[in-house]
Amino acid sequence: MKIVGGSSGRALATLVARELDLKVSGVEIKRFPDGEKYLRVDEDLAGQDVVIVQSINHEPDELLFEYFLLCDTIKDLGASKVIAVLPYFAYARQDSRFNPGEAVSFKTVTKLIEYVGTTELFSVDMHQHRIERPADVFRIPAHNLTAAPLLAEYVKAKTSLEKPIVIGPDEESEQWASTAAKVIGADHDVLEKKRLGAEKVEITTRRLDVRGRDVLLIDDIISTGGTIIEASRILKSQGARRLIVACTHPILAQNALARIYESGAEIVVGTDTVPSPVSFVSVAPLIADAIRRA
Ligand code: R5P
């Protein structure tokens, strides 16, 4: 087996390779003066199972196209299998035609990933609110791993939470809240969210008793921070004591991180599915383990 990393996957590819006792294979990626991308694989991959690690964050179109070039090239060079590790899977949120005429971008992206020769896929906490499993959309074996236990273990080790409660900022986050709560040995609950626009959400409380309790607020993605900031405000106004924020994918667009700290969060922690200043938890062991078992 060989491992390669795309521009946004090299650090994680190195950590996964270390777990699997492998070395990352060389890939040269640069631009022609006219802006087109040039890519060259610097190793004989014929007959090999090749893992490509590429996170599709921040410049999703750019990084997806790079994945297409990498996968198609590696297949063309004679690899037996190409296993995609796309820890953050952009476009997963647009998995439905919410308004007439909209692109169902998630489906387009999945088709292209298959078209270039991907034989199996792993992602982490892929945003699936309407689709139950990646296998419902992909025709190749596709696996969705969760980083919630790793995040909870980190929080458990780094903080001494008193009377802890784990809260998800919306109903869909129940899955991460309940998983993290089990690891921490705490209760969990969720808030109810109404989205008013791309950057504006309104969160109304459910019957929660967070007064005087230390709260771990957990979600899959923090993008603009709107969801978490509003949840923090509600929880603080309800008397929550310490507030720890965790997410799998710290996209942290614009000045989201500063605004989250300003909203009262003591610690913000994310994983390295998206490299960021708070990516303290690595998903490398999770991915390596899944690859080993595949
Ligand atoms: C939405 O359903 C997701 O689980 C996240 O809550 C959302 O993507 C976070 O986005 P933002 O940080 O922009 O509020």
mmCIF file of C-alpha atoms and ligand atoms in Angstrom:
data_model
loop_
_atom_site.group_PDB
_atom_site.id
_atom_site.type_symbol
_atom_site.label_atom_id
_atom_site.label_comp_id
_atom_site.label_asym_id
_atom_site.label_seq_id
_atom_site.Cartn_x
_atom_site.Cartn_y
_atom_site.Cartn_z
ATOM 1 C CA MET A 1 0.000 0.000 0.000
ATOM 2 C CA LYS A 2 1.125 3.561 -0.775
ATOM 3 C CA ILE A 3 -0.089 6.917 0.563
ATOM 4 C CA VAL A 4 -0.090 10.273 -1.174
ATOM 5 C CA GLY A 5 -1.300 13.632 0.081
ATOM 6 C CA GLY A 6 -2.866 16.409 -1.947
ATOM 7 C CA SER A 7 -2.096 20.060 -1.150
ATOM 8 C CA SER A 8 -4.495 20.061 1.799
ATOM 9 C CA GLY A 9 -3.819 16.515 2.937
ATOM 10 C CA ARG A 10 -0.070 16.152 3.259
ATOM 11 C CA ALA A 11 0.223 16.609 7.019
ATOM 12 C CA LEU A 12 -2.596 14.191 7.728
ATOM 13 C CA ALA A 13 -1.268 11.759 5.093
ATOM 14 C CA THR A 14 2.070 11.763 6.938
ATOM 15 C CA LEU A 15 0.405 11.003 10.269
ATOM 16 C CA VAL A 16 -1.738 8.241 8.753
ATOM 17 C CA ALA A 17 1.361 6.801 7.046
ATOM 18 C CA ARG A 18 3.184 6.812 10.389
ATOM 19 C CA GLU A 19 0.324 4.880 11.999
ATOM 20 C CA LEU A 20 0.460 2.318 9.183
ATOM 21 C CA ASP A 21 4.254 2.184 9.137
ATOM 22 C CA LEU A 22 4.399 3.516 5.574
ATOM 23 C CA LYS A 23 6.081 6.475 3.873
ATOM 24 C CA VAL A 24 4.228 9.192 1.970
ATOM 25 C CA SER A 25 4.937 8.977 -1.763
ATOM 26 C CA GLY A 26 6.071 12.086 -3.583
ATOM 27 C CA VAL A 27 3.724 14.175 -5.687
ATOM 28 C CA GLU A 28 4.713 17.410 -7.372
ATOM 29 C CA ILE A 29 1.907 19.934 -7.658
ATOM 30 C CA LYS A 30 2.448 23.373 -9.147
ATOM 31 C CA ARG A 31 0.866 25.915 -11.446
ATOM 32 C CA PHE A 32 1.613 26.850 -15.011
ATOM 33 C CA PRO A 33 1.915 30.594 -15.560
ATOM 34 C CA ASP A 34 -1.593 30.650 -17.039
ATOM 35 C CA GLY A 35 -3.072 29.277 -13.801
ATOM 36 C CA GLU A 36 -3.572 25.682 -14.912
ATOM 37 C CA LYS A 37 -2.480 23.008 -12.477
ATOM 38 C CA TYR A 38 0.461 20.669 -13.116
ATOM 39 C CA LEU A 39 0.715 17.393 -11.276
ATOM 40 C CA ARG A 40 3.322 14.625 -11.376
ATOM 41 C CA VAL A 41 3.477 11.458 -9.294
ATOM 42 C CA ASP A 42 7.060 10.725 -8.393
ATOM 43 C CA GLU A 43 6.854 6.987 -7.736
ATOM 44 C CA ASP A 44 5.925 3.725 -9.417
ATOM 45 C CA LEU A 45 2.457 2.953 -8.119
ATOM 46 C CA ALA A 46 1.618 0.186 -10.604
ATOM 47 C CA GLY A 47 -0.184 -2.707 -8.978
ATOM 48 C CA GLN A 48 -0.422 -0.892 -5.626
ATOM 49 C CA ASP A 49 -3.383 0.028 -3.462
ATOM 50 C CA VAL A 50 -2.994 3.796 -3.152
ATOM 51 C CA VAL A 51 -4.544 5.989 -0.462
ATOM 52 C CA ILE A 52 -5.049 9.653 -1.401
ATOM 53 C CA VAL A 53 -5.573 12.049 1.510
ATOM 54 C CA GLN A 54 -7.123 15.352 0.554
ATOM 55 C CA SER A 55 -9.313 17.568 2.714
ATOM 56 C CA ILE A 56 -11.798 19.567 0.665
ATOM 57 C CA ASN A 57 -11.830 22.741 2.754
ATOM 58 C CA HIS A 58 -11.576 26.493 2.188
ATOM 59 C CA GLU A 59 -10.934 26.241 -1.578
ATOM 60 C CA PRO A 60 -13.244 23.301 -2.292
ATOM 61 C CA ASP A 61 -13.361 23.575 -6.085
ATOM 62 C CA GLU A 62 -9.610 23.906 -6.347
ATOM 63 C CA LEU A 63 -8.961 20.972 -4.019
ATOM 64 C CA LEU A 64 -11.606 18.758 -5.564
ATOM 65 C CA PHE A 65 -10.146 19.319 -9.018
ATOM 66 C CA GLU A 66 -6.728 18.435 -7.643
ATOM 67 C CA TYR A 67 -8.207 15.224 -6.227
ATOM 68 C CA PHE A 68 -9.673 14.395 -9.660
ATOM 69 C CA LEU A 69 -6.247 14.889 -11.289
ATOM 70 C CA LEU A 70 -4.507 12.825 -8.615
ATOM 71 C CA CYS A 71 -6.953 9.937 -8.691
ATOM 72 C CA ASP A 72 -7.221 9.758 -12.476
ATOM 73 C CA THR A 73 -3.427 9.906 -12.847
ATOM 74 C CA ILE A 74 -2.774 7.268 -10.200
ATOM 75 C CA LYS A 75 -5.362 4.956 -11.783
ATOM 76 C CA ASP A 76 -3.836 5.608 -15.194
ATOM 77 C CA LEU A 77 -0.388 4.726 -13.819
ATOM 78 C CA GLY A 78 -1.712 1.256 -13.006
ATOM 79 C CA ALA A 79 -2.746 1.385 -9.350
ATOM 80 C CA SER A 80 -5.006 -1.538 -8.442
ATOM 81 C CA LYS A 81 -7.169 0.469 -6.035
ATOM 82 C CA VAL A 82 -7.484 4.146 -5.229
ATOM 83 C CA ILE A 83 -8.793 4.736 -1.723
ATOM 84 C CA ALA A 84 -9.962 8.311 -1.151
ATOM 85 C CA VAL A 85 -9.600 9.767 2.319
ATOM 86 C CA LEU A 86 -11.545 13.026 2.135
ATOM 87 C CA PRO A 87 -11.817 13.844 5.844
ATOM 88 C CA TYR A 88 -13.782 17.049 5.289
ATOM 89 C CA PHE A 89 -16.240 16.560 2.479
ATOM 90 C CA ALA A 90 -17.322 19.891 1.019
ATOM 91 C CA TYR A 91 -20.719 20.217 -0.632
ATOM 92 C CA ALA A 92 -22.250 17.574 1.654
ATOM 93 C CA ARG A 93 -24.594 20.231 3.048
ATOM 94 C CA GLN A 94 -26.134 20.792 -0.406
ATOM 95 C CA ASP A 95 -27.537 17.274 -0.571
ATOM 96 C CA SER A 96 -31.024 18.339 -1.633
ATOM 97 C CA ARG A 97 -32.796 20.779 -3.945
ATOM 98 C CA PHE A 98 -33.988 23.138 -1.224
ATOM 99 C CA ASN A 99 -35.261 25.703 -3.762
ATOM 100 C CA PRO A 100 -36.425 25.079 -7.333
ATOM 101 C CA GLY A 101 -33.577 24.896 -9.847
ATOM 102 C CA GLU A 102 -30.765 24.482 -7.327
ATOM 103 C CA ALA A 103 -27.828 22.182 -8.013
ATOM 104 C CA VAL A 104 -27.733 19.133 -5.756
ATOM 105 C CA SER A 105 -23.982 19.666 -5.484
ATOM 106 C CA PHE A 106 -23.321 16.693 -3.223
ATOM 107 C CA LYS A 107 -24.606 14.277 -5.862
ATOM 108 C CA THR A 108 -22.576 15.937 -8.630
ATOM 109 C CA VAL A 109 -19.422 15.700 -6.520
ATOM 110 C CA THR A 110 -20.013 12.030 -5.658
ATOM 111 C CA LYS A 111 -20.499 11.163 -9.337
ATOM 112 C CA LEU A 112 -17.235 12.881 -10.300
ATOM 113 C CA ILE A 113 -15.317 11.173 -7.479
ATOM 114 C CA GLU A 114 -16.492 7.818 -8.813
ATOM 115 C CA TYR A 115 -15.911 8.762 -12.443
ATOM 116 C CA VAL A 116 -12.183 9.408 -11.942
ATOM 117 C CA GLY A 117 -11.696 5.866 -10.633
ATOM 118 C CA THR A 118 -12.022 6.026 -6.847
ATOM 119 C CA THR A 119 -12.592 2.493 -5.614
ATOM 120 C CA GLU A 120 -13.388 3.173 -1.929
ATOM 121 C CA LEU A 121 -13.930 6.266 0.185
ATOM 122 C CA PHE A 122 -13.515 7.319 3.800
ATOM 123 C CA SER A 123 -14.725 10.570 5.283
ATOM 124 C CA VAL A 124 -15.150 11.870 8.810
ATOM 125 C CA ASP A 125 -18.431 13.199 10.168
ATOM 126 C CA MET A 126 -19.686 13.825 6.677
ATOM 127 C CA HIS A 127 -22.593 16.230 6.983
ATOM 128 C CA GLN A 128 -25.558 13.933 6.394
ATOM 129 C CA HIS A 129 -28.775 15.366 7.647
ATOM 130 C CA ARG A 130 -31.068 13.992 4.975
ATOM 131 C CA ILE A 131 -29.031 11.035 3.708
ATOM 132 C CA GLU A 132 -28.579 8.271 6.256
ATOM 133 C CA ARG A 133 -25.342 6.723 5.033
ATOM 134 C CA PRO A 134 -22.837 7.613 2.268
ATOM 135 C CA ALA A 135 -23.692 4.207 0.788
ATOM 136 C CA ASP A 136 -27.123 5.644 -0.108
ATOM 137 C CA VAL A 137 -25.448 7.985 -2.606
ATOM 138 C CA PHE A 138 -22.143 6.356 -3.571
ATOM 139 C CA ARG A 139 -21.986 3.198 -5.644
ATOM 140 C CA ILE A 140 -18.468 2.432 -4.376
ATOM 141 C CA PRO A 141 -17.912 1.351 -0.740
ATOM 142 C CA ALA A 142 -18.081 4.595 1.253
ATOM 143 C CA HIS A 143 -17.539 4.927 4.987
ATOM 144 C CA ASN A 144 -18.357 7.749 7.372
ATOM 145 C CA LEU A 145 -16.191 7.743 10.511
ATOM 146 C CA THR A 146 -16.848 9.864 13.567
ATOM 147 C CA ALA A 147 -14.333 11.928 15.520
ATOM 148 C CA ALA A 148 -16.736 12.627 18.414
ATOM 149 C CA PRO A 149 -15.112 10.048 20.758
ATOM 150 C CA LEU A 150 -11.625 11.470 20.076
ATOM 151 C CA LEU A 151 -12.845 15.005 20.777
ATOM 152 C CA ALA A 152 -14.558 13.896 23.982
ATOM 153 C CA GLU A 153 -11.443 12.052 25.148
ATOM 154 C CA TYR A 154 -9.376 15.200 24.551
ATOM 155 C CA VAL A 155 -11.823 17.329 26.530
ATOM 156 C CA LYS A 156 -11.930 14.746 29.322
ATOM 157 C CA ALA A 157 -8.132 14.692 29.553
ATOM 158 C CA LYS A 158 -7.585 18.463 29.340
ATOM 159 C CA THR A 159 -10.408 19.819 31.501
ATOM 160 C CA SER A 160 -11.859 18.867 34.864
ATOM 161 C CA LEU A 161 -15.499 19.495 34.132
ATOM 162 C CA GLU A 162 -17.845 19.780 37.094
ATOM 163 C CA LYS A 163 -21.392 18.486 36.735
ATOM 164 C CA PRO A 164 -20.760 18.167 32.974
ATOM 165 C CA ILE A 165 -23.467 18.237 30.345
ATOM 166 C CA VAL A 166 -22.917 17.814 26.606
ATOM 167 C CA ILE A 167 -25.048 19.990 24.342
ATOM 168 C CA GLY A 168 -25.549 19.866 20.581
ATOM 169 C CA PRO A 169 -26.559 23.223 19.075
ATOM 170 C CA ASP A 170 -29.317 21.707 16.933
ATOM 171 C CA GLU A 171 -31.345 18.537 16.595
ATOM 172 C CA GLU A 172 -29.012 17.021 14.006
ATOM 173 C CA SER A 173 -26.084 17.263 16.407
ATOM 174 C CA GLU A 174 -27.703 14.760 18.787
ATOM 175 C CA GLN A 175 -25.472 12.035 17.296
ATOM 176 C CA TRP A 176 -22.240 13.811 18.324
ATOM 177 C CA ALA A 177 -23.605 15.015 21.663
ATOM 178 C CA SER A 178 -24.765 11.543 22.677
ATOM 179 C CA THR A 179 -21.492 9.884 21.600
ATOM 180 C CA ALA A 180 -19.353 12.470 23.413
ATOM 181 C CA ALA A 181 -21.566 12.269 26.512
ATOM 182 C CA LYS A 182 -20.969 8.518 26.767
ATOM 183 C CA VAL A 183 -17.181 9.023 26.706
ATOM 184 C CA ILE A 184 -17.307 11.802 29.297
ATOM 185 C CA GLY A 185 -19.936 10.086 31.433
ATOM 186 C CA ALA A 186 -22.372 13.003 31.245
ATOM 187 C CA ASP A 187 -25.968 13.848 30.268
ATOM 188 C CA HIS A 188 -26.656 15.321 26.869
ATOM 189 C CA ASP A 189 -29.290 17.416 25.180
ATOM 190 C CA VAL A 190 -29.712 19.570 22.068
ATOM 191 C CA LEU A 191 -30.973 23.040 21.257
ATOM 192 C CA GLU A 192 -33.466 23.830 18.531
ATOM 193 C CA LYS A 193 -32.185 25.979 15.671
ATOM 194 C CA LYS A 194 -33.963 28.027 13.017
ATOM 195 C CA ARG A 195 -31.761 29.234 10.122
ATOM 196 C CA LEU A 196 -32.624 32.797 9.055
ATOM 197 C CA GLY A 197 -29.911 33.189 6.388
ATOM 198 C CA ALA A 198 -26.410 32.059 5.428
ATOM 199 C CA GLU A 199 -24.862 33.716 8.494
ATOM 200 C CA LYS A 200 -27.821 34.122 10.823
ATOM 201 C CA VAL A 201 -29.492 31.521 13.021
ATOM 202 C CA GLU A 202 -31.989 31.778 15.858
ATOM 203 C CA ILE A 203 -31.809 29.200 18.619
ATOM 204 C CA THR A 204 -34.621 28.556 21.009
ATOM 205 C CA THR A 205 -34.206 26.546 24.175
ATOM 206 C CA ARG A 206 -35.556 23.127 24.883
ATOM 207 C CA ARG A 207 -36.062 22.071 28.519
ATOM 208 C CA LEU A 208 -32.423 22.189 29.614
ATOM 209 C CA ASP A 209 -30.952 22.502 33.032
ATOM 210 C CA VAL A 210 -27.486 23.861 32.433
ATOM 211 C CA ARG A 211 -27.438 26.233 35.413
ATOM 212 C CA GLY A 212 -24.196 25.857 37.350
ATOM 213 C CA ARG A 213 -23.010 23.064 35.060
ATOM 214 C CA ASP A 214 -19.929 22.867 32.843
ATOM 215 C CA VAL A 215 -21.006 22.513 29.230
ATOM 216 C CA LEU A 216 -19.315 20.783 26.320
ATOM 217 C CA LEU A 217 -20.943 22.223 23.201
ATOM 218 C CA ILE A 218 -20.264 19.969 20.221
ATOM 219 C CA ASP A 219 -21.072 20.110 16.498
ATOM 220 C CA ASP A 220 -19.736 18.656 13.260
ATOM 221 C CA ILE A 221 -18.736 21.907 11.508
ATOM 222 C CA ILE A 222 -17.946 25.403 12.690
ATOM 223 C CA SER A 223 -17.994 27.565 9.606
ATOM 224 C CA THR A 224 -18.995 31.182 10.250
ATOM 225 C CA GLY A 225 -19.447 30.362 13.934
ATOM 226 C CA GLY A 226 -23.040 31.670 13.857
ATOM 227 C CA THR A 227 -24.542 28.464 15.237
ATOM 228 C CA ILE A 228 -22.056 27.987 18.078
ATOM 229 C CA ILE A 229 -22.025 31.653 19.086
ATOM 230 C CA GLU A 230 -25.798 31.795 19.343
ATOM 231 C CA ALA A 231 -25.834 28.494 21.274
ATOM 232 C CA SER A 232 -23.142 29.825 23.643
ATOM 233 C CA ARG A 233 -25.188 32.963 24.248
ATOM 234 C CA ILE A 234 -28.296 30.937 25.087
ATOM 235 C CA LEU A 235 -26.388 28.551 27.351
ATOM 236 C CA LYS A 236 -24.619 31.377 29.191
ATOM 237 C CA SER A 237 -27.937 33.201 29.651
ATOM 238 C CA GLN A 238 -29.309 29.981 31.136
ATOM 239 C CA GLY A 239 -26.540 29.937 33.731
ATOM 240 C CA ALA A 240 -23.996 27.542 32.216
ATOM 241 C CA ARG A 241 -20.701 27.757 34.101
ATOM 242 C CA ARG A 242 -17.685 26.814 31.951
ATOM 243 C CA LEU A 243 -18.171 26.450 28.212
ATOM 244 C CA ILE A 244 -15.963 24.185 26.116
ATOM 245 C CA VAL A 245 -16.570 24.107 22.351
ATOM 246 C CA ALA A 246 -15.636 21.146 20.157
ATOM 247 C CA CYS A 247 -16.176 20.343 16.500
ATOM 248 C CA THR A 248 -14.819 17.873 13.988
ATOM 249 C CA HIS A 249 -14.267 20.385 11.170
ATOM 250 C CA PRO A 250 -12.931 23.798 12.310
ATOM 251 C CA ILE A 251 -13.499 25.673 9.067
ATOM 252 C CA LEU A 252 -13.537 28.910 11.108
ATOM 253 C CA ALA A 253 -14.357 31.221 8.223
ATOM 254 C CA GLN A 254 -13.481 34.889 8.594
ATOM 255 C CA ASN A 255 -13.000 35.795 12.272
ATOM 256 C CA ALA A 256 -15.153 32.969 13.673
ATOM 257 C CA LEU A 257 -12.564 31.829 16.234
ATOM 258 C CA ALA A 258 -12.183 35.255 17.854
ATOM 259 C CA ARG A 259 -15.959 35.667 17.954
ATOM 260 C CA ILE A 260 -16.404 32.266 19.605
ATOM 261 C CA TYR A 261 -13.889 33.129 22.332
ATOM 262 C CA GLU A 262 -15.623 36.507 22.758
ATOM 263 C CA SER A 263 -18.916 34.689 23.228
ATOM 264 C CA GLY A 264 -17.543 33.061 26.383
ATOM 265 C CA ALA A 265 -15.936 29.803 25.237
ATOM 266 C CA GLU A 266 -12.999 28.862 27.439
ATOM 267 C CA ILE A 267 -11.507 26.290 25.060
ATOM 268 C CA VAL A 268 -12.223 25.628 21.377
ATOM 269 C CA VAL A 269 -11.009 22.326 19.986
ATOM 270 C CA GLY A 270 -11.279 20.757 16.562
ATOM 271 C CA THR A 271 -9.587 18.018 14.572
ATOM 272 C CA ASP A 272 -7.047 18.060 11.759
ATOM 273 C CA THR A 273 -9.661 17.178 9.105
ATOM 274 C CA VAL A 274 -9.281 20.920 8.548
ATOM 275 C CA PRO A 275 -5.901 22.363 9.570
ATOM 276 C CA SER A 276 -6.570 25.316 11.921
ATOM 277 C CA PRO A 277 -5.169 26.954 15.081
ATOM 278 C CA VAL A 278 -7.437 24.705 17.179
ATOM 279 C CA SER A 279 -6.868 21.381 15.372
ATOM 280 C CA PHE A 280 -5.487 19.765 18.541
ATOM 281 C CA VAL A 281 -6.989 16.326 17.880
ATOM 282 C CA SER A 282 -5.705 14.182 15.039
ATOM 283 C CA VAL A 283 -8.028 11.825 13.178
ATOM 284 C CA ALA A 284 -4.996 9.889 11.874
ATOM 285 C CA PRO A 285 -5.468 6.905 14.264
ATOM 286 C CA LEU A 286 -9.169 6.730 13.342
ATOM 287 C CA ILE A 287 -8.419 6.718 9.609
ATOM 288 C CA ALA A 288 -5.501 4.314 9.891
ATOM 289 C CA ASP A 289 -7.632 1.909 11.870
ATOM 290 C CA ALA A 290 -10.452 2.072 9.298
ATOM 291 C CA ILE A 291 -7.999 1.477 6.432
ATOM 292 C CA ARG A 292 -6.512 -1.494 8.291
ATOM 293 C CA ARG A 293 -9.950 -3.007 8.715
ATOM 294 C CA ALA A 294 -11.118 -2.289 5.143
HETATM 295 C C1 R5P B 1 -25.491 22.565 10.313
HETATM 296 O O1 R5P B 1 -26.470 21.820 10.284
HETATM 297 C C2 R5P B 1 -24.154 22.125 10.790
HETATM 298 O O2 R5P B 1 -24.220 20.984 11.605
HETATM 299 C C3 R5P B 1 -23.438 23.240 11.525
HETATM 300 O O3 R5P B 1 -24.202 23.592 12.667
HETATM 301 C C4 R5P B 1 -23.280 24.439 10.626
HETATM 302 O O4 R5P B 1 -22.753 24.049 9.385
HETATM 303 C C5 R5P B 1 -22.365 25.460 11.261
HETATM 304 O O5 R5P B 1 -22.268 26.563 10.409
HETATM 305 P P1 R5P B 1 -21.988 28.001 10.998
HETATM 306 O O6 R5P B 1 -20.741 27.912 11.835
HETATM 307 O O7 R5P B 1 -21.798 28.856 9.778
HETATM 308 O O8 R5P B 1 -23.184 28.425 11.785
#
